[in-house]
Coordinates of C-alpha atoms in Angstrom, one line a residue:
A1 CA 64.0 -41.1 4.9
P2 CA 67.4 -40.4 5.5
F3 CA 67.8 -44.4 5.9
S4 CA 68.1 -44.3 2.2
A5 CA 71.8 -44.7 0.3
P6 CA 72.8 -45.8 -2.6
S7 CA 75.3 -48.7 -1.0
V8 CA 74.4 -52.7 0.0
G9 CA 72.4 -52.8 2.5
S10 CA 70.7 -49.4 2.9
I11 CA 66.2 -49.4 4.4
G12 CA 65.8 -47.5 0.5
S13 CA 67.4 -50.2 -1.2
G14 CA 66.9 -48.9 -4.9
G15 CA 66.3 -51.6 -8.1
H16 CA 66.4 -54.6 -5.6
M17 CA 63.1 -55.8 -4.6
Q18 CA 63.6 -58.6 -1.1
A19 CA 60.3 -58.4 0.6
D20 CA 62.8 -59.3 3.7
Y21 CA 64.4 -55.9 2.6
G22 CA 63.5 -52.7 5.4
F23 CA 60.9 -51.9 7.3
H24 CA 59.1 -55.1 9.4
G25 CA 57.2 -53.6 12.3
T26 CA 54.1 -51.1 12.7
F27 CA 53.4 -47.8 12.5
D28 CA 50.1 -46.6 14.1
G29 CA 49.8 -43.1 13.7
R30 CA 46.5 -43.3 16.1
G31 CA 44.7 -40.4 13.9
Y32 CA 47.2 -38.1 13.3
T33 CA 48.0 -36.4 10.1
V34 CA 51.9 -35.3 8.9
S35 CA 51.8 -32.6 7.5
G36 CA 53.6 -30.7 4.3
L37 CA 56.7 -33.2 4.2
T38 CA 58.5 -31.5 1.0
D39 CA 62.2 -30.7 2.2
R40 CA 64.2 -33.2 0.9
K41 CA 65.6 -34.5 4.0
Y42 CA 62.4 -35.8 4.8
V43 CA 60.9 -37.1 1.6
V44 CA 63.8 -38.0 -0.5
T45 CA 67.3 -38.2 0.3
A46 CA 68.8 -39.1 -3.3
F47 CA 68.4 -39.2 -6.6
N48 CA 67.2 -41.6 -9.2
Y49 CA 66.4 -45.0 -7.3
E50 CA 68.3 -44.4 -4.2
V51 CA 65.2 -42.6 -2.0
G52 CA 63.6 -44.3 0.5
G53 CA 60.4 -42.3 1.4
I54 CA 59.2 -42.4 5.1
F55 CA 60.4 -45.8 5.5
G56 CA 62.0 -47.0 3.0
D57 CA 61.4 -49.8 1.9
I58 CA 57.9 -51.9 2.9
G59 CA 58.8 -55.5 3.3
N60 CA 56.7 -59.0 5.3
G61 CA 54.4 -58.1 8.2
A62 CA 55.3 -54.4 7.9
V63 CA 51.8 -52.7 9.2
I64 CA 51.2 -48.5 8.2
K65 CA 48.2 -47.5 10.1
N66 CA 45.8 -44.6 11.4
V67 CA 47.6 -41.8 10.0
A68 CA 47.5 -38.8 7.5
F69 CA 50.1 -37.4 4.9
T70 CA 49.0 -33.9 3.6
E71 CA 50.2 -31.5 1.5
C72 CA 53.4 -33.2 0.5
V73 CA 55.7 -32.9 -2.8
I74 CA 58.1 -35.0 -4.5
P75 CA 60.7 -32.6 -6.2
S76 CA 61.6 -32.4 -9.5
G77 CA 64.7 -34.7 -9.9
N78 CA 63.9 -37.4 -7.4
N79 CA 63.0 -40.5 -9.8
G80 CA 61.3 -42.9 -8.1
A81 CA 60.8 -41.4 -4.6
G82 CA 57.8 -42.4 -2.9
V83 CA 55.5 -40.8 0.5
L84 CA 55.7 -44.0 2.3
S85 CA 58.9 -45.8 0.9
S86 CA 61.1 -46.6 -2.7
N87 CA 59.6 -49.9 -2.9
A88 CA 57.1 -52.0 -1.1
C89 CA 57.2 -55.8 -1.7
G90 CA 55.7 -58.9 0.3
S91 CA 53.0 -59.3 3.0
F92 CA 52.6 -55.8 4.1
T93 CA 49.7 -54.1 4.7
I94 CA 48.5 -50.5 5.1
E95 CA 45.1 -50.0 6.4
N96 CA 43.1 -45.8 6.9
V97 CA 45.9 -44.0 5.8
Y98 CA 45.3 -40.7 3.8
V99 CA 48.2 -39.8 1.1
E100 CA 47.4 -36.5 -0.2
V101 CA 50.7 -35.8 -2.9
S102 CA 51.5 -34.1 -5.5
T103 CA 54.6 -35.2 -7.4
N104 CA 57.0 -33.1 -10.3
S105 CA 59.2 -36.1 -10.8
R106 CA 59.7 -39.4 -12.9
F107 CA 58.5 -42.4 -12.0
T108 CA 56.6 -41.8 -8.7
G109 CA 54.0 -42.7 -6.5
S110 CA 52.6 -42.6 -3.3
L111 CA 54.7 -46.3 -2.6
G112 CA 57.4 -44.9 -4.8
R113 CA 59.3 -46.8 -7.6
S114 CA 58.0 -50.2 -7.2
I115 CA 55.4 -52.5 -5.5
N116 CA 55.1 -56.2 -5.6
G117 CA 52.0 -57.8 -3.1
G118 CA 50.8 -56.3 -0.1
T119 CA 47.5 -55.7 1.1
I120 CA 46.0 -51.8 0.6
K121 CA 42.4 -51.6 3.0
N122 CA 40.2 -48.2 3.6
T123 CA 42.7 -46.1 2.2
V124 CA 42.3 -42.5 0.4
I125 CA 45.1 -41.5 -2.1
V126 CA 44.8 -37.7 -4.0
F127 CA 47.7 -38.1 -6.5
N128 CA 48.4 -35.2 -8.4
Q129 CA 50.8 -35.4 -10.9
A130 CA 52.3 -31.7 -11.8
A131 CA 55.3 -32.8 -13.6
G132 CA 57.3 -35.6 -14.7
D133 CA 55.8 -39.1 -16.7
T134 CA 55.5 -42.7 -15.8
N135 CA 53.7 -41.5 -12.6
G136 CA 50.8 -44.1 -10.3
A137 CA 48.4 -43.7 -7.5
I138 CA 50.2 -46.2 -5.9
A139 CA 53.5 -47.0 -8.0
S140 CA 56.0 -46.1 -10.6
W141 CA 56.0 -49.9 -11.0
G142 CA 53.4 -52.4 -10.8
V143 CA 54.8 -55.8 -10.5
Y144 CA 52.8 -58.7 -12.1
T145 CA 52.9 -61.5 -8.8
P146 CA 52.1 -60.8 -6.5
A147 CA 49.3 -59.2 -7.2
V148 CA 48.5 -56.3 -4.9
V149 CA 44.9 -56.2 -2.7
F150 CA 42.9 -53.6 -2.9
D151 CA 40.6 -53.1 -0.1
N152 CA 38.3 -50.1 -0.2
V153 CA 40.6 -48.1 -1.8
Y154 CA 39.6 -44.7 -3.6
M155 CA 42.3 -42.6 -5.9
I156 CA 41.7 -39.4 -6.8
M157 CA 43.4 -38.6 -9.7
K158 CA 44.5 -34.8 -10.5
G159 CA 46.3 -33.0 -13.0
G160 CA 48.2 -35.2 -15.1
A161 CA 47.3 -38.4 -13.2
T162 CA 45.4 -41.2 -14.6
N163 CA 47.0 -44.1 -13.8
V164 CA 47.2 -46.4 -10.8
F165 CA 50.6 -47.5 -11.7
G166 CA 52.7 -45.8 -13.9
N167 CA 53.6 -48.7 -16.2
T168 CA 49.5 -50.6 -16.5
A169 CA 46.7 -49.6 -15.4
D170 CA 45.3 -52.0 -13.4
V171 CA 46.8 -55.5 -14.0
N172 CA 48.9 -55.6 -10.8
I173 CA 45.7 -55.3 -9.1
K174 CA 44.2 -58.7 -7.4
A175 CA 40.9 -59.9 -8.7
G176 CA 38.0 -59.4 -5.9
S177 CA 39.8 -56.4 -5.3
T178 CA 37.7 -53.5 -4.3
Y179 CA 38.6 -49.6 -5.4
T180 CA 37.9 -46.8 -7.3
V181 CA 39.2 -44.6 -9.1
V182 CA 38.0 -40.6 -9.4
A183 CA 39.8 -38.8 -12.3
A184 CA 41.0 -35.8 -12.3
N185 CA 37.5 -34.6 -14.2
E186 CA 35.7 -36.2 -11.9
D187 CA 34.3 -33.8 -8.8
P188 CA 35.9 -35.9 -6.0
T189 CA 33.1 -35.2 -3.7
A190 CA 30.9 -36.6 -5.3
I191 CA 31.7 -40.1 -4.8
T192 CA 30.3 -41.9 -2.1
Y193 CA 32.8 -43.2 0.0
S194 CA 31.5 -46.4 1.5
G195 CA 32.3 -49.2 3.6
L196 CA 35.1 -46.5 5.9
D197 CA 36.0 -47.5 9.4
E198 CA 33.8 -44.8 10.9
S199 CA 35.7 -45.1 14.2
V200 CA 38.6 -43.8 12.5
W201 CA 37.2 -42.0 9.3
K202 CA 35.1 -39.3 9.3
V203 CA 32.7 -39.6 6.3
E204 CA 30.7 -37.1 5.3
E205 CA 27.9 -35.9 2.2
D206 CA 29.6 -34.1 -0.7
S207 CA 33.4 -34.3 1.3
I208 CA 36.6 -36.0 0.6
P209 CA 36.7 -38.3 4.0
T210 CA 38.9 -37.2 6.9
F211 CA 40.6 -38.5 10.0
I212 CA 38.8 -38.1 13.2
T213 CA 41.8 -38.1 15.9
Y214 CA 41.5 -39.9 19.2
G215 CA 44.3 -40.4 22.0
N216 CA 46.1 -37.4 23.1
S217 CA 44.1 -35.1 21.9
V218 CA 41.5 -32.5 23.9
F219 CA 38.0 -33.8 24.4
Y220 CA 35.2 -31.2 25.9
M221 CA 33.4 -33.4 28.6
S222 CA 30.6 -31.3 30.2
A223 CA 30.9 -31.0 34.6
K224 CA 27.0 -30.4 34.7
D225 CA 24.1 -32.5 33.3
V226 CA 20.6 -30.8 32.4
N227 CA 19.7 -30.9 36.0
K228 CA 22.6 -28.7 36.9
A229 CA 24.3 -31.9 38.5
Y230 CA 27.6 -33.3 38.3
Q231 CA 27.7 -36.1 35.8
N232 CA 29.6 -39.4 36.7
V233 CA 32.2 -41.7 35.5
A234 CA 29.6 -43.4 33.1
V235 CA 29.8 -40.0 31.3
V236 CA 33.3 -40.0 31.2
I237 CA 33.4 -43.4 29.6
G238 CA 30.8 -42.5 26.9
Y239 CA 33.5 -39.7 25.9
L240 CA 36.8 -42.0 26.6
K241 CA 35.4 -44.6 24.4
E242 CA 35.4 -41.8 20.9
A243 CA 39.0 -41.0 22.2
A244 CA 39.9 -44.8 21.9
G245 CA 38.0 -44.7 18.4
F246 CA 35.0 -46.4 19.3
A247 CA 31.6 -45.5 19.4
A248 CA 30.1 -44.0 22.7
N249 CA 27.6 -46.8 23.0
D250 CA 29.6 -49.4 21.5
N251 CA 29.2 -51.3 24.6
T252 CA 31.6 -54.2 23.5
V253 CA 34.8 -52.2 24.7
E254 CA 36.3 -52.7 28.0
I255 CA 37.5 -49.6 29.7
T256 CA 38.9 -50.0 32.6
D257 CA 42.3 -48.8 35.0
I258 CA 40.3 -45.3 34.4
S259 CA 42.9 -42.6 36.5
D260 CA 44.7 -38.5 35.9
A261 CA 48.2 -38.1 36.1
S262 CA 48.1 -37.9 39.6
G263 CA 47.3 -40.5 40.2
M264 CA 43.8 -40.4 41.6
T265 CA 41.8 -43.0 40.8
V266 CA 38.7 -42.0 38.3
D267 CA 35.8 -42.4 40.0
D268 CA 31.8 -41.2 41.1
N269 CA 33.8 -37.9 43.0
W270 CA 36.0 -37.2 40.5
L271 CA 34.0 -34.6 38.8
K272 CA 32.2 -34.2 41.8
N273 CA 35.3 -32.7 43.3
H274 CA 35.5 -29.8 40.2
D275 CA 36.9 -26.8 40.9
T276 CA 33.5 -24.1 40.5
S277 CA 36.7 -21.2 41.4
N278 CA 38.4 -22.2 37.7
D279 CA 35.8 -22.4 35.4
A280 CA 36.6 -19.0 33.4
T281 CA 39.2 -20.9 32.0
G282 CA 38.4 -24.1 32.5
R283 CA 40.2 -27.2 33.9
T284 CA 42.6 -30.2 32.1
A285 CA 43.3 -33.3 33.4
T286 CA 45.4 -35.6 31.3
L287 CA 43.5 -39.3 31.7
T288 CA 45.6 -42.8 31.7
Y289 CA 42.8 -46.2 30.8
K290 CA 43.2 -48.6 28.9
A291 CA 40.3 -50.1 26.3
N292 CA 40.3 -54.0 25.2
G293 CA 43.5 -54.1 26.8
V294 CA 45.1 -51.3 24.7
D295 CA 46.3 -48.7 26.3
Y296 CA 45.5 -44.6 26.0
L297 CA 45.8 -41.4 26.9
V298 CA 43.6 -38.6 26.6
N299 CA 43.4 -34.7 27.2
A300 CA 39.8 -34.1 29.3
F301 CA 38.9 -30.3 29.4
I302 CA 36.7 -30.2 31.8
V303 CA 33.4 -28.0 31.0
T304 CA 30.7 -26.4 32.6
R305 CA 28.0 -27.3 29.7
I306 CA 28.6 -27.6 26.2
F307 CA 25.6 -26.5 24.1
E308 CA 24.7 -28.8 20.9
T309 CA 20.9 -27.1 20.4
Y310 CA 19.6 -24.2 20.6
T311 CA 17.0 -24.2 23.2
E312 CA 20.6 -24.9 25.0
I313 CA 21.6 -21.5 24.0
R314 CA 18.4 -19.6 24.7
D315 CA 19.1 -20.9 28.6
L316 CA 22.3 -20.8 28.7
Y317 CA 22.6 -18.3 31.8
S318 CA 20.4 -21.3 34.3
Y319 CA 23.0 -23.9 33.4
G320 CA 26.2 -21.1 34.9
N321 CA 28.5 -21.6 38.1
N322 CA 28.2 -19.8 41.4
V323 CA 25.0 -17.5 40.4
N324 CA 25.3 -14.1 42.7
N325 CA 21.7 -12.4 43.8
R326 CA 23.3 -8.7 44.3
T327 CA 21.9 -5.4 45.2
T328 CA 23.5 -1.8 43.3
I329 CA 23.3 0.7 45.3
N330 CA 20.3 1.8 43.3
G331 CA 18.7 -0.9 45.0
Q332 CA 18.7 -3.1 42.2
K333 CA 19.1 -6.8 41.8
Y334 CA 20.9 -8.7 39.6
Y335 CA 23.1 -12.0 39.0
T336 CA 26.4 -12.7 38.4
Y337 CA 28.0 -16.1 37.2
G338 CA 30.4 -18.0 35.9
G339 CA 31.5 -20.9 33.6
Y340 CA 33.0 -22.4 30.9
F341 CA 30.7 -22.4 27.9
V342 CA 31.8 -24.4 24.7
L343 CA 29.6 -25.3 21.6
G344 CA 29.4 -29.1 20.2
N345 CA 28.5 -28.6 16.8
N346 CA 26.5 -25.8 14.5
I347 CA 23.8 -24.8 15.8
S348 CA 20.6 -24.1 14.0
K349 CA 17.6 -22.1 15.1
G350 CA 15.5 -24.7 12.9
S351 CA 11.5 -24.5 13.7
A352 CA 12.1 -23.1 17.5
T353 CA 10.1 -19.6 18.3
T354 CA 11.6 -18.5 21.2
N355 CA 14.0 -15.4 21.3
I356 CA 17.4 -15.7 22.5
T357 CA 17.4 -13.3 25.6
N358 CA 18.9 -14.1 28.6
S359 CA 16.9 -12.7 31.0
V360 CA 14.7 -10.4 29.5
R361 CA 13.9 -7.5 31.4
D362 CA 11.7 -8.0 34.8
N363 CA 11.8 -5.1 36.5
N364 CA 14.9 -5.7 38.3
L365 CA 14.1 -8.3 40.0
G366 CA 17.7 -10.6 40.1
N367 CA 18.2 -10.7 36.2
V368 CA 20.9 -11.0 34.4
S369 CA 21.1 -8.1 32.3
S370 CA 20.1 -5.5 35.0
Y371 CA 18.5 -2.6 32.5
T372 CA 20.1 0.8 34.1
S373 CA 22.3 -0.1 36.3
Q374 CA 26.1 0.1 34.8
V375 CA 27.9 -2.3 37.1
E376 CA 31.3 -4.1 35.7
E377 CA 31.2 -6.7 37.4
I378 CA 27.4 -7.4 36.7
G379 CA 26.4 -10.6 34.9
F380 CA 28.7 -13.4 33.4
Q381 CA 31.9 -13.3 34.5
G382 CA 33.7 -17.2 32.0
T383 CA 34.5 -17.6 29.3
F384 CA 32.3 -18.8 26.3
D385 CA 34.1 -20.4 23.4
G386 CA 32.4 -20.8 19.9
R387 CA 35.3 -23.1 18.8
G388 CA 35.2 -21.8 15.4
Y389 CA 31.5 -23.5 15.9
A390 CA 28.0 -20.8 14.3
I391 CA 24.9 -20.4 16.0
D392 CA 22.4 -20.1 12.9
G393 CA 19.1 -18.3 12.2
G394 CA 18.6 -17.1 15.9
T395 CA 16.6 -13.9 16.9
F396 CA 18.2 -11.8 20.0
G397 CA 16.0 -9.4 21.7
Y398 CA 17.5 -7.5 25.5
G399 CA 19.9 -9.5 27.3
A400 CA 20.9 -11.1 24.0
L401 CA 23.3 -14.5 24.4
L402 CA 25.5 -14.2 27.3
G403 CA 22.7 -11.2 29.4
N404 CA 25.3 -8.6 30.9
V405 CA 28.9 -9.6 30.6
S406 CA 31.5 -8.3 33.5
K407 CA 35.2 -6.9 32.7
Y408 CA 36.0 -10.7 33.9
G409 CA 33.7 -12.2 30.5
L410 CA 35.3 -13.5 27.3
V411 CA 33.5 -14.7 24.1
K412 CA 35.4 -15.7 21.7
N413 CA 35.7 -17.9 18.4
L414 CA 32.0 -17.3 16.9
A415 CA 29.8 -17.1 14.3
I416 CA 26.2 -16.2 14.8
T417 CA 24.9 -15.7 11.3
N418 CA 21.2 -15.0 10.1
A419 CA 20.5 -13.5 12.8
S420 CA 17.4 -11.0 13.4
I421 CA 17.0 -8.4 16.4
V422 CA 13.3 -8.4 17.2
A423 CA 12.9 -6.0 19.4
D424 CA 13.9 -2.4 20.9
Y425 CA 17.2 -2.4 23.4
G426 CA 18.2 -6.1 21.7
T427 CA 21.7 -6.7 21.3
I428 CA 23.1 -10.4 20.1
L429 CA 26.4 -10.8 22.5
G430 CA 24.9 -9.2 25.5
W431 CA 23.3 -5.5 26.8
H432 CA 25.5 -4.1 29.4
F433 CA 29.2 -5.2 28.1
F434 CA 32.5 -4.6 29.8
G435 CA 34.6 -7.9 28.8
T436 CA 36.2 -8.8 25.8
A437 CA 34.8 -10.1 22.8
E438 CA 37.7 -11.7 19.7
N439 CA 37.7 -13.7 16.5
I440 CA 34.2 -13.4 16.3
Y441 CA 31.9 -13.3 13.0
V442 CA 28.6 -11.9 13.2
E443 CA 26.0 -11.0 10.8
Y444 CA 22.1 -9.6 11.6
T445 CA 19.1 -7.7 10.3
V446 CA 17.7 -4.9 12.7
N447 CA 13.9 -3.8 11.5
G448 CA 13.9 -0.2 13.0
N449 CA 14.2 -1.2 16.6
N450 CA 15.6 1.3 19.5
K451 CA 18.1 0.8 21.0
T452 CA 20.6 -2.1 19.0
G453 CA 23.5 -3.3 18.5
L454 CA 26.3 -6.3 18.5
I455 CA 26.7 -5.0 22.5
G456 CA 24.6 -2.1 24.3
I457 CA 26.4 0.0 27.1
S458 CA 29.9 -0.2 27.4
E459 CA 32.0 1.9 29.6
G460 CA 34.9 -0.1 28.6
S461 CA 35.3 -3.5 26.8
T462 CA 38.2 -5.1 24.3
L463 CA 36.9 -5.6 20.9
K464 CA 39.6 -7.6 18.5
D465 CA 39.5 -9.3 15.3
I466 CA 35.3 -8.7 14.3
V467 CA 33.5 -8.4 10.9
I468 CA 29.8 -7.3 11.7
V469 CA 27.6 -7.8 8.7
Y470 CA 25.2 -5.5 9.6
N471 CA 21.9 -5.2 7.5
D472 CA 19.9 -2.2 8.8
V473 CA 16.5 -2.9 7.0
T474 CA 14.4 0.1 8.0
D475 CA 16.7 2.9 8.6
N476 CA 17.0 2.8 12.5
T477 CA 18.0 6.0 14.3
N478 CA 19.1 5.1 17.1
G479 CA 20.8 2.4 17.4
G480 CA 24.6 1.1 15.5
A481 CA 26.0 -2.0 14.1
I482 CA 28.7 -2.4 17.3
V483 CA 27.9 -1.1 20.1
W484 CA 24.5 1.5 21.0
W485 CA 26.1 3.8 23.4
A486 CA 29.4 3.7 24.3
V487 CA 30.8 5.8 26.9
A488 CA 34.3 6.7 26.7
Q489 CA 35.2 8.2 30.2
G490 CA 38.5 8.1 31.9
S491 CA 39.7 4.0 31.9
G492 CA 36.1 3.3 30.6
K493 CA 37.2 3.7 26.9
I494 CA 36.8 0.5 24.4
T495 CA 39.7 -0.4 23.2
S496 CA 39.8 -2.2 19.3
S497 CA 41.2 -3.4 17.1
N498 CA 40.8 -5.5 13.9
V499 CA 36.7 -4.5 14.1
Y500 CA 35.4 -4.2 10.8
V501 CA 31.3 -3.3 10.0
V502 CA 30.1 -4.1 5.6
D503 CA 27.5 -2.5 5.2
I504 CA 24.7 -4.0 3.8
N505 CA 22.1 -0.6 3.4
N506 CA 24.9 2.3 3.0
R507 CA 23.6 3.7 6.3
D508 CA 25.9 6.7 8.0
N509 CA 29.1 5.5 9.1
T510 CA 29.3 7.2 12.2
R511 CA 25.9 5.3 13.7
L512 CA 27.6 2.7 12.0
K513 CA 30.0 2.6 15.0
T514 CA 27.6 3.8 17.8
T515 CA 24.2 6.7 18.4
T516 CA 24.5 8.1 21.1
G517 CA 26.8 9.0 24.3
N518 CA 30.0 10.3 24.3
G519 CA 32.2 7.5 23.1
S520 CA 33.2 6.5 19.9
V521 CA 34.6 2.6 19.1
S522 CA 38.0 2.4 15.9
A523 CA 36.4 0.7 13.3
T524 CA 36.8 -0.4 9.0
I525 CA 33.6 0.6 7.0
Y526 CA 32.9 -0.8 4.0
K527 CA 29.7 -0.7 1.7
A528 CA 28.7 -4.1 0.4
N529 CA 29.7 -3.4 -2.5
S530 CA 32.7 -1.9 -2.4
L531 CA 35.2 -4.4 -0.2
G532 CA 38.7 -3.4 1.1
V533 CA 41.1 -5.5 2.9
F534 CA 40.3 -7.3 5.9
S535 CA 43.6 -6.8 7.3
G536 CA 45.0 -8.3 10.8
L537 CA 42.4 -10.8 11.4
N538 CA 43.8 -14.2 12.8
T539 CA 44.3 -16.4 10.0
Q540 CA 44.6 -19.3 12.3
Y541 CA 40.7 -18.6 12.9
W542 CA 40.0 -16.9 9.8
N543 CA 40.3 -17.2 5.7
V544 CA 40.4 -14.4 4.1
S545 CA 41.1 -14.1 1.0
A546 CA 41.1 -10.5 -0.8
G547 CA 37.5 -8.5 -2.1
Q548 CA 35.7 -11.4 -0.2
I549 CA 33.6 -11.1 3.9
P550 CA 36.1 -13.7 5.9
T551 CA 35.1 -16.3 6.5
F552 CA 35.7 -18.8 9.9
K553 CA 37.5 -22.1 9.4
S554 CA 36.6 -24.9 10.9
A555 CA 36.4 -26.4 14.5
E556 CA 39.2 -28.2 15.8

C-alpha cells in the first residue's frame, strides 16, 4: 500500500507496534477476490520494515472480512512485508478471509513483520516459502502478550514453510484456540475443513475451500416454473437470500424494499412482464433490496429455464417460449421455439433410461425435429448456455438435445461426456443444424448406427472452438464425428474454426468430418495415441496443455 514510508506518522509504522496506529475501520470484501498482487506499488512499497501491505498497520477496532487474496507474491528484498499489513496490533478482527501468498523475502507473513493480539476467525491461509527465512504463515514475529486468538483457522504450508510465526512455533497463540496446520508434505485436500460458515465458503470434500461470491453478482433466475407459469416474487426472494449470503430456506432473513433499477417495485407482476421476445439473449435486471436491514444490490439474469436434472434436459423443448406450429411447402408440420436455457450444475443420467431425444420422428406430426424438411427457421431459435457444466452419460437418438437448431440458435459453453448414440439418425446437438455452436466439448460412442454425428444435416452453420472425442465401436460407414450430411451450395457452407476430432479407433479422416453430401468441414484430426497442438481455443473457457485433450474450466 502506498501509505507506508520511513517517517513519523506513516500508516505502515515500521517497528513501532501501537494499537492506535493504522487502520481502524471495516473492510468487507463481500465475497470477492483480489488476485495476483505482485507489483511493488500495490503489495509493498519500501524496503526493510517500512512496508505497509494493503492496509498499512492494523489496529484497535479494525475488521477485515469476507475477502480472498489469491496468487500474491512478496518479491525478494522486501523484508517485513505482508499481504494485509506490516504490523497488526490490538483488538482487530480478521474473519472469513482467504490468503494465498508466496514469499521470496525475509521476515514476512500474511500480516507482515509482527502481530500482537487480535482475533483471526474462519480463515484459510496458503503460505508458500519459496525463499528467505524467519517467515511465518501469520507473521514473522509473534509478540507474546497479548496472544492472538485463533477460531477455526487453517494454515496450509508449502515449499519451505514450516512455522505459524517465523520466530516461534505457537507460543503467541491463546490457549483454547482452534486451528489446523497442514505441513508441506501433507495433502491439503485430505483435511476436513469443518466449522467454516457455508453461507460464505464453498466447502467440498477433497478440495481446499473457496468463496461463494454474493452481492453485485449475476444470479440466474428462471422465468417459468415446471407448469410453464411465470414464477412469483417468493422464488425471487429465495435467490436474493442466497445472494445476500443466506441460505434460501432461512426464514429468519427479512427481505424488504425490493425494486429494480428503474424503480419498479418487484411484486407478483414483475416476472409476468418478462419480455419473451428477448429470450434469445436473455434479460438482466438490477435489483436493490434489504436483508435484515442491510442494503444489497444484485444483477439478476432472467432465463427461461435453469436445468438441474436429466429429466428436465430430456424434455427441454417443452419449456420453450413462443412455440409455433408451422408447415413447410411440402405440407410437413414442425415447431419453432425460443428461450434462454442454462445449466445450473453438472448433470448425470444416473439410473434414467429414457434417451435424450427432443421430439422423436413421428410421421411429421408437428415435431420439433422435422425430419427431411431442410428449413433454416426450423426448431430452436434461442440460446442454450451450459455455463461450463457437463451433461454426463446421456444416450442420444433422433432429435438430440435441441431437436432442430435454426439459424438464430446458439449452443455454447457446454460439455457432453460419456455419451452414446443409440439409434439411426442419432445426433448430439440437433438434427437439422443451421445455428452456431461454440466452446463445446463432446465425447461420445456410436455403435454402427447410420446417419449419425455431432449434428445431422447442415446447409449452413458456424462451428467454433469444438473438441470431439469420437469412439466408433463398430466402424460406422454412414456417419461422421462432426456432421452426417454437409451441404455446401452457395452461402450455405459450414464455417468452422478451431474444430478438433480425437479419433479413438483410427477411422478414415474424411468420414470423421462428414460422410456424404457435397460439402466438407474444416477440422483437425488427431489419433488418440498421437495428440497434437490444440491451438486457438479460448482460454477463458478451456484448459489447454501440450499433449493432452483440452478440458473445460469450471463454470463461473
